[in-house]
């Protein structure tokens, strides 16, 4: 087994407050392309369709295009299932080794895998939110209303429904930002999985954690924070993380885990 995997497993076992930060790369092995790699979503779907100002100006146009299949590549995510990386992260939370998962993803796969304390920085594509009263309903219900001719679909209060994901130019949900920064402040270890760390403000969360906590990165390609990290593993999350879990399970079986020691031995 790779020495770096052993080190990452040991750091997780020793951490008192580990937080995982994920991006699109954690879901690639579930069949959801990331944005920037070849074959990514923006090669198959027009990003202008997801401009917040365009939605506000003409929400009916957004819903007509969605019904016409113009967002099909983005909507692939409804067919995806958690992969071994999501399952490994959920297992670490179940073992009490990870306190929080902060994700940039909108695919709900962490929750499907069993993670419970998930902070979604960019919303969740399974839901639609009323732009007036902020109530949330399943997006499938908004789609049903649109298909039956209600374009744009409306909330029971009469407000316009929008998928509950952060569009380009839209503010991130304040409550999620507050929880994520609190998690970054409180953690003594942040493990980044599958993020290019170039999308801000999300990428500033691990940067902030690195000022006082250990930082570990599992990503296929280099990131701007690699130089700050204690461990960098360039590999596939779905292959690396189950091995990391096996290391943590081994340590916890032997020593109970959760030791207060943070040093390298
Ligand atoms: P990104 O596309 O910028 O970067 C993804 C990173 O994952 C890349 O650096 C790539 O090398 C790496 N990667 C690809 N496959 C991997 C694998 N199997 N294992 C480990 N790493 C792998 O994505 P980002 O950093 O999350 O930021 C971009 C935006 O993407 C976010 O705003 C997010 O909302 C959005 N997004 C989400 C989804 C989703 O919900 N699944 C899908 C696409 C994009």
PDB file of C-alpha atoms and ligand atoms in Angstrom:
ATOM      1  CA  UNK A   1       0.000   0.000   0.000  1.00  0.00           C
ATOM      2  CA  UNK A   2       1.168   3.517  -0.830  1.00  0.00           C
ATOM      3  CA  UNK A   3       2.885   5.218   2.122  1.00  0.00           C
ATOM      4  CA  UNK A   4       0.848   8.388   1.547  1.00  0.00           C
ATOM      5  CA  UNK A   5      -2.384   6.417   1.976  1.00  0.00           C
ATOM      6  CA  UNK A   6      -1.110   5.065   5.283  1.00  0.00           C
ATOM      7  CA  UNK A   7      -0.175   8.598   6.392  1.00  0.00           C
ATOM      8  CA  UNK A   8      -3.574  10.010   5.414  1.00  0.00           C
ATOM      9  CA  UNK A   9      -5.324   7.179   7.265  1.00  0.00           C
ATOM     10  CA  UNK A  10      -3.223   7.835  10.356  1.00  0.00           C
ATOM     11  CA  UNK A  11      -3.905  11.582  10.266  1.00  0.00           C
ATOM     12  CA  UNK A  12      -7.652  10.904  10.056  1.00  0.00           C
ATOM     13  CA  UNK A  13      -7.484   8.403  12.924  1.00  0.00           C
ATOM     14  CA  UNK A  14      -5.543  10.905  15.060  1.00  0.00           C
ATOM     15  CA  UNK A  15      -7.628  13.983  14.243  1.00  0.00           C
ATOM     16  CA  UNK A  16     -10.032  15.313  16.828  1.00  0.00           C
ATOM     17  CA  UNK A  17     -12.102  17.269  14.304  1.00  0.00           C
ATOM     18  CA  UNK A  18     -11.710  16.180  10.689  1.00  0.00           C
ATOM     19  CA  UNK A  19     -13.730  17.826   7.930  1.00  0.00           C
ATOM     20  CA  UNK A  20     -13.970  16.612   4.324  1.00  0.00           C
ATOM     21  CA  UNK A  21     -14.296  19.127   1.477  1.00  0.00           C
ATOM     22  CA  UNK A  22     -15.435  17.716  -1.877  1.00  0.00           C
ATOM     23  CA  UNK A  23     -15.871  18.863  -5.460  1.00  0.00           C
ATOM     24  CA  UNK A  24     -17.058  17.481  -8.761  1.00  0.00           C
ATOM     25  CA  UNK A  25     -14.184  14.965  -8.918  1.00  0.00           C
ATOM     26  CA  UNK A  26     -15.669  12.849  -6.117  1.00  0.00           C
ATOM     27  CA  UNK A  27     -18.683  12.133  -8.353  1.00  0.00           C
ATOM     28  CA  UNK A  28     -16.825  11.460 -11.618  1.00  0.00           C
ATOM     29  CA  UNK A  29     -16.691   7.724 -10.852  1.00  0.00           C
ATOM     30  CA  UNK A  30     -20.492   7.835 -10.470  1.00  0.00           C
ATOM     31  CA  UNK A  31     -20.651   8.872 -14.127  1.00  0.00           C
ATOM     32  CA  UNK A  32     -21.113  12.623 -13.531  1.00  0.00           C
ATOM     33  CA  UNK A  33     -18.490  14.548 -15.516  1.00  0.00           C
ATOM     34  CA  UNK A  34     -16.707  17.434 -13.810  1.00  0.00           C
ATOM     35  CA  UNK A  35     -16.705  20.883 -15.382  1.00  0.00           C
ATOM     36  CA  UNK A  36     -13.166  21.304 -16.560  1.00  0.00           C
ATOM     37  CA  UNK A  37     -11.850  17.924 -17.693  1.00  0.00           C
ATOM     38  CA  UNK A  38     -12.242  16.929 -21.370  1.00  0.00           C
ATOM     39  CA  UNK A  39     -15.801  15.674 -21.905  1.00  0.00           C
ATOM     40  CA  UNK A  40     -16.938  17.833 -18.960  1.00  0.00           C
ATOM     41  CA  UNK A  41     -20.402  19.314 -18.641  1.00  0.00           C
ATOM     42  CA  UNK A  42     -19.550  22.588 -20.390  1.00  0.00           C
ATOM     43  CA  UNK A  43     -18.631  20.766 -23.594  1.00  0.00           C
ATOM     44  CA  UNK A  44     -22.187  19.397 -23.743  1.00  0.00           C
ATOM     45  CA  UNK A  45     -24.305  22.083 -22.114  1.00  0.00           C
ATOM     46  CA  UNK A  46     -24.388  25.875 -22.594  1.00  0.00           C
ATOM     47  CA  UNK A  47     -23.335  27.620 -19.340  1.00  0.00           C
ATOM     48  CA  UNK A  48     -25.407  30.674 -20.348  1.00  0.00           C
ATOM     49  CA  UNK A  49     -28.472  28.564 -19.563  1.00  0.00           C
ATOM     50  CA  UNK A  50     -27.486  28.825 -15.886  1.00  0.00           C
ATOM     51  CA  UNK A  51     -26.969  32.601 -15.581  1.00  0.00           C
ATOM     52  CA  UNK A  52     -28.926  33.943 -12.608  1.00  0.00           C
ATOM     53  CA  UNK A  53     -29.642  37.294 -14.254  1.00  0.00           C
ATOM     54  CA  UNK A  54     -31.035  35.529 -17.348  1.00  0.00           C
ATOM     55  CA  UNK A  55     -33.276  33.370 -15.134  1.00  0.00           C
ATOM     56  CA  UNK A  56     -34.581  36.438 -13.287  1.00  0.00           C
ATOM     57  CA  UNK A  57     -35.239  38.287 -16.557  1.00  0.00           C
ATOM     58  CA  UNK A  58     -37.045  35.387 -18.223  1.00  0.00           C
ATOM     59  CA  UNK A  59     -37.725  32.360 -15.968  1.00  0.00           C
ATOM     60  CA  UNK A  60     -40.181  30.928 -18.519  1.00  0.00           C
ATOM     61  CA  UNK A  61     -37.352  30.645 -21.051  1.00  0.00           C
ATOM     62  CA  UNK A  62     -35.261  28.608 -18.581  1.00  0.00           C
ATOM     63  CA  UNK A  63     -38.133  26.171 -17.937  1.00  0.00           C
ATOM     64  CA  UNK A  64     -39.025  25.894 -21.657  1.00  0.00           C
ATOM     65  CA  UNK A  65     -35.392  25.017 -22.469  1.00  0.00           C
ATOM     66  CA  UNK A  66     -35.286  22.502 -19.618  1.00  0.00           C
ATOM     67  CA  UNK A  67     -38.453  20.830 -20.944  1.00  0.00           C
ATOM     68  CA  UNK A  68     -36.978  20.817 -24.460  1.00  0.00           C
ATOM     69  CA  UNK A  69     -33.975  18.795 -23.196  1.00  0.00           C
ATOM     70  CA  UNK A  70     -31.365  21.552 -23.527  1.00  0.00           C
ATOM     71  CA  UNK A  71     -30.081  20.831 -20.018  1.00  0.00           C
ATOM     72  CA  UNK A  72     -29.963  17.073 -20.523  1.00  0.00           C
ATOM     73  CA  UNK A  73     -26.211  16.775 -19.822  1.00  0.00           C
ATOM     74  CA  UNK A  74     -26.605  18.617 -16.522  1.00  0.00           C
ATOM     75  CA  UNK A  75     -29.655  16.516 -15.621  1.00  0.00           C
ATOM     76  CA  UNK A  76     -27.705  13.249 -16.020  1.00  0.00           C
ATOM     77  CA  UNK A  77     -27.013  13.557 -12.328  1.00  0.00           C
ATOM     78  CA  UNK A  78     -30.469  12.209 -11.508  1.00  0.00           C
ATOM     79  CA  UNK A  79     -29.398   8.782 -12.745  1.00  0.00           C
ATOM     80  CA  UNK A  80     -26.180   8.620 -10.709  1.00  0.00           C
ATOM     81  CA  UNK A  81     -25.477   6.519  -7.642  1.00  0.00           C
ATOM     82  CA  UNK A  82     -22.833   6.908  -4.919  1.00  0.00           C
ATOM     83  CA  UNK A  83     -19.435   5.398  -5.727  1.00  0.00           C
ATOM     84  CA  UNK A  84     -16.841   3.903  -3.322  1.00  0.00           C
ATOM     85  CA  UNK A  85     -15.501   7.421  -2.536  1.00  0.00           C
ATOM     86  CA  UNK A  86     -18.885   8.664  -1.261  1.00  0.00           C
ATOM     87  CA  UNK A  87     -19.333   5.416   0.663  1.00  0.00           C
ATOM     88  CA  UNK A  88     -15.862   5.699   2.227  1.00  0.00           C
ATOM     89  CA  UNK A  89     -16.544   9.289   3.372  1.00  0.00           C
ATOM     90  CA  UNK A  90     -19.883   8.219   4.883  1.00  0.00           C
ATOM     91  CA  UNK A  91     -18.139   5.330   6.654  1.00  0.00           C
ATOM     92  CA  UNK A  92     -15.592   7.750   8.197  1.00  0.00           C
ATOM     93  CA  UNK A  93     -18.468   9.844   9.557  1.00  0.00           C
ATOM     94  CA  UNK A  94     -20.202   6.708  10.868  1.00  0.00           C
ATOM     95  CA  UNK A  95     -16.945   5.751  12.653  1.00  0.00           C
ATOM     96  CA  UNK A  96     -16.879   9.190  14.296  1.00  0.00           C
ATOM     97  CA  UNK A  97     -13.709  10.148  12.393  1.00  0.00           C
ATOM     98  CA  UNK A  98     -15.264  12.888  10.204  1.00  0.00           C
ATOM     99  CA  UNK A  99     -17.494  15.593  11.659  1.00  0.00           C
ATOM    100  CA  UNK A 100     -18.701  17.367   8.526  1.00  0.00           C
ATOM    101  CA  UNK A 101     -18.707  17.080   4.740  1.00  0.00           C
ATOM    102  CA  UNK A 102     -18.603  20.405   2.892  1.00  0.00           C
ATOM    103  CA  UNK A 103     -19.451  19.890  -0.761  1.00  0.00           C
ATOM    104  CA  UNK A 104     -19.579  22.002  -3.881  1.00  0.00           C
ATOM    105  CA  UNK A 105     -21.650  19.286  -5.513  1.00  0.00           C
ATOM    106  CA  UNK A 106     -25.354  19.485  -6.137  1.00  0.00           C
ATOM    107  CA  UNK A 107     -25.973  15.789  -6.756  1.00  0.00           C
ATOM    108  CA  UNK A 108     -27.061  14.572  -3.255  1.00  0.00           C
ATOM    109  CA  UNK A 109     -24.699  11.565  -3.545  1.00  0.00           C
ATOM    110  CA  UNK A 110     -23.064  12.120  -0.138  1.00  0.00           C
ATOM    111  CA  UNK A 111     -26.486  11.873   1.512  1.00  0.00           C
ATOM    112  CA  UNK A 112     -27.381   8.860  -0.650  1.00  0.00           C
ATOM    113  CA  UNK A 113     -24.209   7.169   0.604  1.00  0.00           C
ATOM    114  CA  UNK A 114     -25.186   7.822   4.232  1.00  0.00           C
ATOM    115  CA  UNK A 115     -23.339  11.035   5.145  1.00  0.00           C
ATOM    116  CA  UNK A 116     -25.496  13.018   7.556  1.00  0.00           C
ATOM    117  CA  UNK A 117     -23.754  16.320   8.308  1.00  0.00           C
ATOM    118  CA  UNK A 118     -23.456  17.642   4.740  1.00  0.00           C
ATOM    119  CA  UNK A 119     -23.066  21.358   3.970  1.00  0.00           C
ATOM    120  CA  UNK A 120     -24.036  22.127   0.368  1.00  0.00           C
ATOM    121  CA  UNK A 121     -22.355  25.309  -0.843  1.00  0.00           C
ATOM    122  CA  UNK A 122     -24.012  25.296  -4.256  1.00  0.00           C
ATOM    123  CA  UNK A 123     -27.437  23.886  -3.399  1.00  0.00           C
ATOM    124  CA  UNK A 124     -29.050  20.600  -4.391  1.00  0.00           C
ATOM    125  CA  UNK A 125     -30.469  19.766  -7.823  1.00  0.00           C
ATOM    126  CA  UNK A 126     -33.163  17.477  -6.365  1.00  0.00           C
ATOM    127  CA  UNK A 127     -35.020  20.497  -5.019  1.00  0.00           C
ATOM    128  CA  UNK A 128     -36.687  23.639  -6.348  1.00  0.00           C
ATOM    129  CA  UNK A 129     -37.020  26.796  -4.271  1.00  0.00           C
ATOM    130  CA  UNK A 130     -39.664  29.518  -4.368  1.00  0.00           C
ATOM    131  CA  UNK A 131     -38.061  32.830  -5.227  1.00  0.00           C
ATOM    132  CA  UNK A 132     -40.644  34.655  -3.077  1.00  0.00           C
ATOM    133  CA  UNK A 133     -41.300  32.668   0.157  1.00  0.00           C
ATOM    134  CA  UNK A 134     -38.109  30.469  -0.091  1.00  0.00           C
ATOM    135  CA  UNK A 135     -40.127  27.241   0.444  1.00  0.00           C
ATOM    136  CA  UNK A 136     -38.488  24.132  -1.050  1.00  0.00           C
ATOM    137  CA  UNK A 137     -40.302  21.405  -3.001  1.00  0.00           C
ATOM    138  CA  UNK A 138     -38.914  18.398  -4.928  1.00  0.00           C
ATOM    139  CA  UNK A 139     -37.729  19.568  -8.352  1.00  0.00           C
ATOM    140  CA  UNK A 140     -39.604  16.582  -9.826  1.00  0.00           C
ATOM    141  CA  UNK A 141     -42.817  18.295  -8.726  1.00  0.00           C
ATOM    142  CA  UNK A 142     -41.737  21.582 -10.360  1.00  0.00           C
ATOM    143  CA  UNK A 143     -40.920  19.615 -13.546  1.00  0.00           C
ATOM    144  CA  UNK A 144     -44.370  17.993 -13.393  1.00  0.00           C
ATOM    145  CA  UNK A 145     -46.045  21.392 -13.128  1.00  0.00           C
ATOM    146  CA  UNK A 146     -43.976  22.697 -16.049  1.00  0.00           C
ATOM    147  CA  UNK A 147     -44.845  19.649 -18.186  1.00  0.00           C
ATOM    148  CA  UNK A 148     -48.520  20.198 -17.460  1.00  0.00           C
ATOM    149  CA  UNK A 149     -48.197  23.717 -18.932  1.00  0.00           C
ATOM    150  CA  UNK A 150     -47.454  25.868 -15.869  1.00  0.00           C
ATOM    151  CA  UNK A 151     -44.431  27.759 -17.209  1.00  0.00           C
ATOM    152  CA  UNK A 152     -42.709  28.934 -15.152  1.00  0.00           C
ATOM    153  CA  UNK A 153     -43.957  26.583 -12.426  1.00  0.00           C
ATOM    154  CA  UNK A 154     -45.242  28.389  -9.358  1.00  0.00           C
ATOM    155  CA  UNK A 155     -45.147  27.814  -5.605  1.00  0.00           C
ATOM    156  CA  UNK A 156     -48.456  27.643  -3.708  1.00  0.00           C
ATOM    157  CA  UNK A 157     -47.736  31.283  -2.656  1.00  0.00           C
ATOM    158  CA  UNK A 158     -47.599  32.316  -6.332  1.00  0.00           C
ATOM    159  CA  UNK A 159     -43.813  32.806  -6.383  1.00  0.00           C
ATOM    160  CA  UNK A 160     -41.662  31.478  -9.224  1.00  0.00           C
ATOM    161  CA  UNK A 161     -39.851  28.180  -8.668  1.00  0.00           C
ATOM    162  CA  UNK A 162     -36.159  27.838  -9.544  1.00  0.00           C
ATOM    163  CA  UNK A 163     -33.979  24.728  -9.177  1.00  0.00           C
ATOM    164  CA  UNK A 164     -32.312  25.045  -5.761  1.00  0.00           C
ATOM    165  CA  UNK A 165     -28.805  25.258  -7.180  1.00  0.00           C
ATOM    166  CA  UNK A 166     -26.578  28.315  -7.277  1.00  0.00           C
ATOM    167  CA  UNK A 167     -26.602  29.771 -10.784  1.00  0.00           C
ATOM    168  CA  UNK A 168     -23.731  31.841 -12.182  1.00  0.00           C
ATOM    169  CA  UNK A 169     -23.824  35.305 -10.648  1.00  0.00           C
ATOM    170  CA  UNK A 170     -26.036  34.183  -7.763  1.00  0.00           C
ATOM    171  CA  UNK A 171     -25.078  34.535  -4.084  1.00  0.00           C
ATOM    172  CA  UNK A 172     -24.142  31.361  -2.247  1.00  0.00           C
ATOM    173  CA  UNK A 173     -26.616  30.398   0.521  1.00  0.00           C
ATOM    174  CA  UNK A 174     -25.480  32.343   3.576  1.00  0.00           C
ATOM    175  CA  UNK A 175     -26.349  29.626   6.084  1.00  0.00           C
ATOM    176  CA  UNK A 176     -24.202  27.084   4.206  1.00  0.00           C
ATOM    177  CA  UNK A 177     -21.306  29.542   3.946  1.00  0.00           C
ATOM    178  CA  UNK A 178     -21.519  30.265   7.683  1.00  0.00           C
ATOM    179  CA  UNK A 179     -21.557  26.542   8.580  1.00  0.00           C
ATOM    180  CA  UNK A 180     -18.692  25.780   6.200  1.00  0.00           C
ATOM    181  CA  UNK A 181     -16.442  28.547   7.534  1.00  0.00           C
ATOM    182  CA  UNK A 182     -17.286  27.518  11.110  1.00  0.00           C
ATOM    183  CA  UNK A 183     -16.305  23.945  10.183  1.00  0.00           C
ATOM    184  CA  UNK A 184     -13.054  25.179   8.647  1.00  0.00           C
ATOM    185  CA  UNK A 185     -12.273  27.236  11.774  1.00  0.00           C
ATOM    186  CA  UNK A 186     -13.002  24.334  14.135  1.00  0.00           C
ATOM    187  CA  UNK A 187     -11.227  21.543  12.268  1.00  0.00           C
ATOM    188  CA  UNK A 188      -7.735  20.229  12.946  1.00  0.00           C
ATOM    189  CA  UNK A 189      -7.684  18.305   9.644  1.00  0.00           C
ATOM    190  CA  UNK A 190      -9.277  19.095   6.309  1.00  0.00           C
ATOM    191  CA  UNK A 191      -9.301  16.458   3.592  1.00  0.00           C
ATOM    192  CA  UNK A 192     -10.018  17.792   0.106  1.00  0.00           C
ATOM    193  CA  UNK A 193     -11.378  15.221  -2.357  1.00  0.00           C
ATOM    194  CA  UNK A 194     -11.911  15.817  -6.078  1.00  0.00           C
ATOM    195  CA  UNK A 195     -11.738  19.579  -6.353  1.00  0.00           C
ATOM    196  CA  UNK A 196      -9.578  21.723  -8.624  1.00  0.00           C
ATOM    197  CA  UNK A 197      -9.701  24.377  -5.851  1.00  0.00           C
ATOM    198  CA  UNK A 198     -10.037  27.161  -8.393  1.00  0.00           C
ATOM    199  CA  UNK A 199     -13.721  28.040  -7.872  1.00  0.00           C
ATOM    200  CA  UNK A 200     -14.104  30.802  -5.282  1.00  0.00           C
ATOM    201  CA  UNK A 201     -15.339  31.525  -2.678  1.00  0.00           C
ATOM    202  CA  UNK A 202     -15.601  27.749  -2.073  1.00  0.00           C
ATOM    203  CA  UNK A 203     -11.860  27.159  -2.548  1.00  0.00           C
ATOM    204  CA  UNK A 204     -11.036  29.709   0.124  1.00  0.00           C
ATOM    205  CA  UNK A 205     -12.472  27.305   2.739  1.00  0.00           C
ATOM    206  CA  UNK A 206      -9.587  24.772   2.594  1.00  0.00           C
ATOM    207  CA  UNK A 207      -7.146  27.670   2.203  1.00  0.00           C
ATOM    208  CA  UNK A 208      -8.444  29.102   5.465  1.00  0.00           C
ATOM    209  CA  UNK A 209      -8.329  25.706   7.214  1.00  0.00           C
ATOM    210  CA  UNK A 210      -4.693  25.273   6.120  1.00  0.00           C
ATOM    211  CA  UNK A 211      -3.742  28.318   8.216  1.00  0.00           C
ATOM    212  CA  UNK A 212      -4.258  26.349  11.459  1.00  0.00           C
ATOM    213  CA  UNK A 213      -5.064  22.732  10.545  1.00  0.00           C
ATOM    214  CA  UNK A 214      -3.490  19.910   8.593  1.00  0.00           C
ATOM    215  CA  UNK A 215      -4.526  19.807   4.941  1.00  0.00           C
ATOM    216  CA  UNK A 216      -4.632  16.641   2.828  1.00  0.00           C
ATOM    217  CA  UNK A 217      -5.633  16.527  -0.837  1.00  0.00           C
ATOM    218  CA  UNK A 218      -6.872  13.572  -2.899  1.00  0.00           C
ATOM    219  CA  UNK A 219      -7.288  14.764  -6.488  1.00  0.00           C
ATOM    220  CA  UNK A 220      -6.452  13.449  -9.919  1.00  0.00           C
ATOM    221  CA  UNK A 221      -4.587  16.592 -10.972  1.00  0.00           C
ATOM    222  CA  UNK A 222      -2.493  19.199  -9.112  1.00  0.00           C
ATOM    223  CA  UNK A 223      -4.246  22.041  -7.276  1.00  0.00           C
ATOM    224  CA  UNK A 224      -3.064  25.509  -6.226  1.00  0.00           C
ATOM    225  CA  UNK A 225      -3.008  24.358  -2.566  1.00  0.00           C
ATOM    226  CA  UNK A 226      -0.787  21.301  -3.061  1.00  0.00           C
ATOM    227  CA  UNK A 227       2.245  23.160  -1.715  1.00  0.00           C
ATOM    228  CA  UNK A 228       0.411  23.887   1.565  1.00  0.00           C
ATOM    229  CA  UNK A 229      -0.716  20.301   2.088  1.00  0.00           C
ATOM    230  CA  UNK A 230       0.736  17.689   4.458  1.00  0.00           C
ATOM    231  CA  UNK A 231      -0.271  14.876   2.101  1.00  0.00           C
ATOM    232  CA  UNK A 232      -1.151  15.091  -1.606  1.00  0.00           C
ATOM    233  CA  UNK A 233      -2.375  11.969  -3.390  1.00  0.00           C
ATOM    234  CA  UNK A 234      -2.893  12.240  -7.136  1.00  0.00           C
ATOM    235  CA  UNK A 235      -5.279   9.361  -7.746  1.00  0.00           C
ATOM    236  CA  UNK A 236      -8.899   8.377  -8.199  1.00  0.00           C
ATOM    237  CA  UNK A 237     -10.987   9.085  -5.125  1.00  0.00           C
ATOM    238  CA  UNK A 238     -12.964   5.852  -5.533  1.00  0.00           C
ATOM    239  CA  UNK A 239      -9.755   3.827  -5.399  1.00  0.00           C
ATOM    240  CA  UNK A 240      -7.824   5.825  -2.794  1.00  0.00           C
ATOM    241  CA  UNK A 241     -10.503   6.445  -0.145  1.00  0.00           C
ATOM    242  CA  UNK A 242     -11.573   2.822   0.487  1.00  0.00           C
ATOM    243  CA  UNK A 243      -7.896   2.050   1.175  1.00  0.00           C
ATOM    244  CA  UNK A 244      -7.716   5.014   3.525  1.00  0.00           C
ATOM    245  CA  UNK A 245     -10.800   3.728   5.375  1.00  0.00           C
ATOM    246  CA  UNK A 246      -9.143   0.315   5.734  1.00  0.00           C
ATOM    247  CA  UNK A 247      -6.116   2.004   7.357  1.00  0.00           C
ATOM    248  CA  UNK A 248      -8.347   4.007   9.730  1.00  0.00           C
ATOM    249  CA  UNK A 249     -10.341   0.887  10.635  1.00  0.00           C
ATOM    250  CA  UNK A 250      -7.101  -0.974  11.357  1.00  0.00           C
ATOM    251  CA  UNK A 251      -5.804   1.802  13.625  1.00  0.00           C
ATOM    252  CA  UNK A 252      -9.126   2.192  15.428  1.00  0.00           C
ATOM    253  CA  UNK A 253      -9.374  -1.591  16.000  1.00  0.00           C
ATOM    254  CA  UNK A 254      -5.935  -1.661  17.570  1.00  0.00           C
ATOM    255  CA  UNK A 255      -5.852   1.572  19.512  1.00  0.00           C
ATOM    256  CA  UNK A 256      -9.394   2.900  19.676  1.00  0.00           C
ATOM    257  CA  UNK A 257      -8.401   5.884  17.451  1.00  0.00           C
ATOM    258  CA  UNK A 258      -8.997   9.503  18.412  1.00  0.00           C
ATOM    259  CA  UNK A 259      -5.648   9.859  20.154  1.00  0.00           C
ATOM    260  CA  UNK A 260      -4.736  13.417  20.997  1.00  0.00           C
ATOM    261  CA  UNK A 261      -1.359  13.045  19.294  1.00  0.00           C
ATOM    262  CA  UNK A 262      -1.118  14.918  16.000  1.00  0.00           C
ATOM    263  CA  UNK A 263       2.544  14.444  15.301  1.00  0.00           C
ATOM    264  CA  UNK A 264       4.169  12.206  12.698  1.00  0.00           C
ATOM    265  CA  UNK A 265       5.636   9.089  14.310  1.00  0.00           C
TER     266      UNK A 265
HETATM  267  P1  LIG B   1     -13.720  21.043 -11.095  1.00  0.00           P
HETATM  268  O1  LIG B   1     -14.374  20.471 -12.318  1.00  0.00           O
HETATM  269  O2  LIG B   1     -13.136  22.389 -11.166  1.00  0.00           O
HETATM  270  O3  LIG B   1     -12.540  20.046 -10.615  1.00  0.00           O
HETATM  271  C1  LIG B   1     -12.719  18.678 -10.420  1.00  0.00           C
HETATM  272  C2  LIG B   1     -11.382  18.083 -10.035  1.00  0.00           C
HETATM  273  O4  LIG B   1     -11.597  16.701  -9.789  1.00  0.00           O
HETATM  274  C3  LIG B   1     -10.300  18.187 -11.128  1.00  0.00           C
HETATM  275  O5  LIG B   1      -9.160  18.821 -10.594  1.00  0.00           O
HETATM  276  C4  LIG B   1     -10.012  16.735 -11.514  1.00  0.00           C
HETATM  277  O6  LIG B   1      -8.618  16.487 -11.704  1.00  0.00           O
HETATM  278  C5  LIG B   1     -10.505  15.978 -10.294  1.00  0.00           C
HETATM  279  N1  LIG B   1     -10.965  14.625 -10.565  1.00  0.00           N
HETATM  280  C6  LIG B   1     -11.608  14.155 -11.655  1.00  0.00           C
HETATM  281  N2  LIG B   1     -11.911  12.862 -11.492  1.00  0.00           N
HETATM  282  C7  LIG B   1     -11.448  12.499 -10.284  1.00  0.00           C
HETATM  283  C8  LIG B   1     -11.458  11.282  -9.543  1.00  0.00           C
HETATM  284  N3  LIG B   1     -12.010  10.163 -10.023  1.00  0.00           N
HETATM  285  N4  LIG B   1     -10.893  11.269  -8.318  1.00  0.00           N
HETATM  286  C9  LIG B   1     -10.291  12.391  -7.806  1.00  0.00           C
HETATM  287  N5  LIG B   1     -10.268  13.568  -8.470  1.00  0.00           N
HETATM  288  C10 LIG B   1     -10.840  13.619  -9.682  1.00  0.00           C
HETATM  289  O7  LIG B   1     -14.786  20.899  -9.937  1.00  0.00           O
HETATM  290  P2  LIG B   1     -14.923  21.668  -8.530  1.00  0.00           P
HETATM  291  O8  LIG B   1     -13.576  21.937  -7.944  1.00  0.00           O
HETATM  292  O9  LIG B   1     -15.938  20.927  -7.741  1.00  0.00           O
HETATM  293  O10 LIG B   1     -15.545  23.093  -8.840  1.00  0.00           O
HETATM  294  C11 LIG B   1     -16.370  23.373  -9.927  1.00  0.00           C
HETATM  295  C12 LIG B   1     -17.858  23.408  -9.743  1.00  0.00           C
HETATM  296  O11 LIG B   1     -18.331  22.177 -10.197  1.00  0.00           O
HETATM  297  C13 LIG B   1     -18.500  23.533  -8.438  1.00  0.00           C
HETATM  298  O12 LIG B   1     -19.127  24.745  -8.425  1.00  0.00           O
HETATM  299  C14 LIG B   1     -19.605  22.414  -8.438  1.00  0.00           C
HETATM  300  O13 LIG B   1     -20.808  22.958  -7.983  1.00  0.00           O
HETATM  301  C15 LIG B   1     -19.708  22.031  -9.821  1.00  0.00           C
HETATM  302  N6  LIG B   1     -20.071  20.690 -10.313  1.00  0.00           N
HETATM  303  C16 LIG B   1     -20.738  19.780  -9.540  1.00  0.00           C
HETATM  304  C17 LIG B   1     -21.030  18.527 -10.043  1.00  0.00           C
HETATM  305  C18 LIG B   1     -21.782  17.557  -9.183  1.00  0.00           C
HETATM  306  O14 LIG B   1     -22.656  17.963  -8.411  1.00  0.00           O
HETATM  307  N7  LIG B   1     -21.462  16.269  -9.262  1.00  0.00           N
HETATM  308  C19 LIG B   1     -20.602  18.164 -11.323  1.00  0.00           C
HETATM  309  C20 LIG B   1     -19.912  19.130 -12.089  1.00  0.00           C
HETATM  310  C21 LIG B   1     -19.650  20.390 -11.564  1.00  0.00           C
END
